[in-house]
PDB file of C-alpha atoms and ligand atoms in Angstrom:
ATOM      1  CA  UNK W  21      -2.016 -35.848 -64.260  1.00 60.00           C
ATOM      2  CA  UNK W  22      -0.349 -32.874 -62.609  1.00 56.00           C
ATOM      3  CA  UNK W  23      -1.574 -31.375 -59.380  1.00 56.00           C
ATOM      4  CA  UNK W  24       0.585 -28.270 -59.370  1.00 54.00           C
ATOM      5  CA  UNK W  25      -0.638 -25.415 -57.322  1.00 52.00           C
ATOM      6  CA  UNK W  26      -2.481 -22.766 -59.255  1.00 51.00           C
ATOM      7  CA  UNK W  27      -1.994 -20.090 -56.681  1.00 53.00           C
ATOM      8  CA  UNK W  28       0.652 -18.295 -58.724  1.00 50.00           C
ATOM      9  CA  UNK W  29      -1.291 -18.347 -61.967  1.00 52.00           C
ATOM     10  CA  UNK W  30      -1.457 -14.755 -63.201  1.00 55.00           C
ATOM     11  CA  UNK W  31      -4.620 -15.293 -65.269  1.00 59.00           C
ATOM     12  CA  UNK W  32      -7.021 -14.609 -62.428  1.00 58.00           C
ATOM     13  CA  UNK W  33     -10.329 -13.083 -63.470  1.00 54.00           C
ATOM     14  CA  UNK W  34     -10.287  -9.497 -62.422  1.00 67.00           C
ATOM     15  CA  UNK W  35     -14.027  -9.030 -62.305  1.00 87.00           C
ATOM     16  CA  UNK W  36     -14.480 -10.705 -58.921  1.00 95.00           C
ATOM     17  CA  UNK W  37     -16.410  -8.622 -56.401  1.00 97.00           C
ATOM     18  CA  UNK W  38     -14.755  -7.960 -53.094  1.00 97.00           C
ATOM     19  CA  UNK W  39     -16.429 -10.834 -51.130  1.00 97.00           C
ATOM     20  CA  UNK W  40     -15.422 -13.224 -53.924  1.00 97.00           C
ATOM     21  CA  UNK W  41     -11.867 -11.954 -53.859  1.00 97.00           C
ATOM     22  CA  UNK W  42     -11.913 -12.729 -50.175  1.00 97.00           C
ATOM     23  CA  UNK W  43     -12.692 -16.403 -50.550  1.00 98.00           C
ATOM     24  CA  UNK W  44      -9.721 -18.573 -49.726  1.00 98.00           C
ATOM     25  CA  UNK W  45      -9.382 -21.034 -52.598  1.00 97.00           C
ATOM     26  CA  UNK W  46      -8.206 -24.569 -52.612  1.00 97.00           C
ATOM     27  CA  UNK W  47      -8.447 -24.882 -48.878  1.00 97.00           C
ATOM     28  CA  UNK W  48     -10.750 -27.346 -47.153  1.00 97.00           C
ATOM     29  CA  UNK W  49     -13.469 -25.763 -45.035  1.00 97.00           C
ATOM     30  CA  UNK W  50     -12.921 -22.213 -46.161  1.00 98.00           C
ATOM     31  CA  UNK W  51     -16.155 -20.263 -46.015  1.00 98.00           C
ATOM     32  CA  UNK W  52     -17.916 -18.653 -48.953  1.00 98.00           C
ATOM     33  CA  UNK W  53     -19.855 -15.409 -48.583  1.00 98.00           C
ATOM     34  CA  UNK W  54     -23.423 -14.292 -48.049  1.00 97.00           C
ATOM     35  CA  UNK W  55     -24.196 -13.432 -51.621  1.00 97.00           C
ATOM     36  CA  UNK W  56     -23.438 -16.815 -53.017  1.00 98.00           C
ATOM     37  CA  UNK W  57     -26.489 -18.724 -54.269  1.00 98.00           C
ATOM     38  CA  UNK W  58     -26.149 -22.459 -53.897  1.00 98.00           C
ATOM     39  CA  UNK W  59     -26.827 -24.414 -57.075  1.00 97.00           C
ATOM     40  CA  UNK W  60     -26.896 -28.140 -57.701  1.00 95.00           C
ATOM     41  CA  UNK W  61     -24.251 -30.593 -56.631  1.00 96.00           C
ATOM     42  CA  UNK W  62     -22.878 -33.802 -57.942  1.00 97.00           C
ATOM     43  CA  UNK W  63     -20.686 -36.598 -56.750  1.00 97.00           C
ATOM     44  CA  UNK W  64     -17.552 -37.472 -58.574  1.00 96.00           C
ATOM     45  CA  UNK W  65     -14.801 -40.044 -58.224  1.00 95.00           C
ATOM     46  CA  UNK W  66     -11.278 -38.775 -57.752  1.00 89.00           C
ATOM     47  CA  UNK W  67      -9.199 -41.870 -57.976  1.00 90.00           C
ATOM     48  CA  UNK W  68     -11.097 -44.107 -55.612  1.00 91.00           C
ATOM     49  CA  UNK W  69     -12.361 -41.329 -53.398  1.00 92.00           C
ATOM     50  CA  UNK W  70     -15.867 -39.932 -53.849  1.00 95.00           C
ATOM     51  CA  UNK W  71     -16.026 -36.241 -53.573  1.00 97.00           C
ATOM     52  CA  UNK W  72     -19.025 -33.870 -53.717  1.00 97.00           C
ATOM     53  CA  UNK W  73     -18.872 -30.790 -55.892  1.00 97.00           C
ATOM     54  CA  UNK W  74     -21.369 -28.045 -55.221  1.00 98.00           C
ATOM     55  CA  UNK W  75     -21.943 -25.169 -57.665  1.00 98.00           C
ATOM     56  CA  UNK W  76     -22.474 -21.618 -56.458  1.00 98.00           C
ATOM     57  CA  UNK W  77     -23.321 -18.434 -58.302  1.00 97.00           C
ATOM     58  CA  UNK W  78     -22.443 -15.012 -56.980  1.00 97.00           C
ATOM     59  CA  UNK W  79     -25.363 -12.583 -57.021  1.00 97.00           C
ATOM     60  CA  UNK W  80     -23.098  -9.671 -57.002  1.00 97.00           C
ATOM     61  CA  UNK W  81     -20.529 -10.319 -59.764  1.00 96.00           C
ATOM     62  CA  UNK W  82     -21.855 -13.380 -61.500  1.00 96.00           C
ATOM     63  CA  UNK W  83     -18.905 -15.531 -60.758  1.00 96.00           C
ATOM     64  CA  UNK W  84     -19.486 -19.269 -60.905  1.00 97.00           C
ATOM     65  CA  UNK W  85     -17.827 -21.201 -58.105  1.00 97.00           C
ATOM     66  CA  UNK W  86     -17.331 -24.821 -57.319  1.00 97.00           C
ATOM     67  CA  UNK W  87     -16.869 -26.026 -53.831  1.00 98.00           C
ATOM     68  CA  UNK W  88     -15.272 -29.488 -53.710  1.00 97.00           C
ATOM     69  CA  UNK W  89     -15.800 -31.478 -50.539  1.00 97.00           C
ATOM     70  CA  UNK W  90     -13.018 -34.089 -50.358  1.00 95.00           C
ATOM     71  CA  UNK W  91     -12.417 -35.363 -46.874  1.00 93.00           C
ATOM     72  CA  UNK W  92      -9.011 -36.706 -47.897  1.00 94.00           C
ATOM     73  CA  UNK W  93      -7.683 -33.551 -49.513  1.00 95.00           C
ATOM     74  CA  UNK W  94      -6.870 -30.441 -47.477  1.00 96.00           C
ATOM     75  CA  UNK W  95      -6.459 -28.527 -50.677  1.00 96.00           C
ATOM     76  CA  UNK W  96      -9.802 -29.246 -52.172  1.00 95.00           C
ATOM     77  CA  UNK W  97     -12.249 -26.410 -51.728  1.00 97.00           C
ATOM     78  CA  UNK W  98     -13.298 -23.317 -53.604  1.00 98.00           C
ATOM     79  CA  UNK W  99     -12.392 -22.786 -57.201  1.00 97.00           C
ATOM     80  CA  UNK W 100     -13.616 -20.358 -59.831  1.00 97.00           C
ATOM     81  CA  UNK W 101     -15.281 -22.026 -62.817  1.00 95.00           C
ATOM     82  CA  UNK W 102     -14.147 -20.620 -66.073  1.00 88.00           C
ATOM     83  CA  UNK W 103     -16.657 -21.245 -68.865  1.00 74.00           C
TER      84      UNK W 103
HETATM   85 ZN1   ZN N 393     -18.873 -12.127 -56.435  1.00 94.05          ZN
END
């Protein structure tokens, strides 16, 4: 399993609205924005650490986000869900 940073990946969706573009990804504790609607959440095991993943849906541009809450990983946080 590789955990390479995806920050330099050029295949970013370009349809993100401005507030979504402003979300700092893969950073623990980064805030979302006011137009995100919280969806359901689930718990998942990453190795032997339990993390909570919460789904969000942007009212403005329809982007589906996940916020991963992992106390042990500073680089867990927001990520765009590509269906
Ligand atoms: Zn948006």
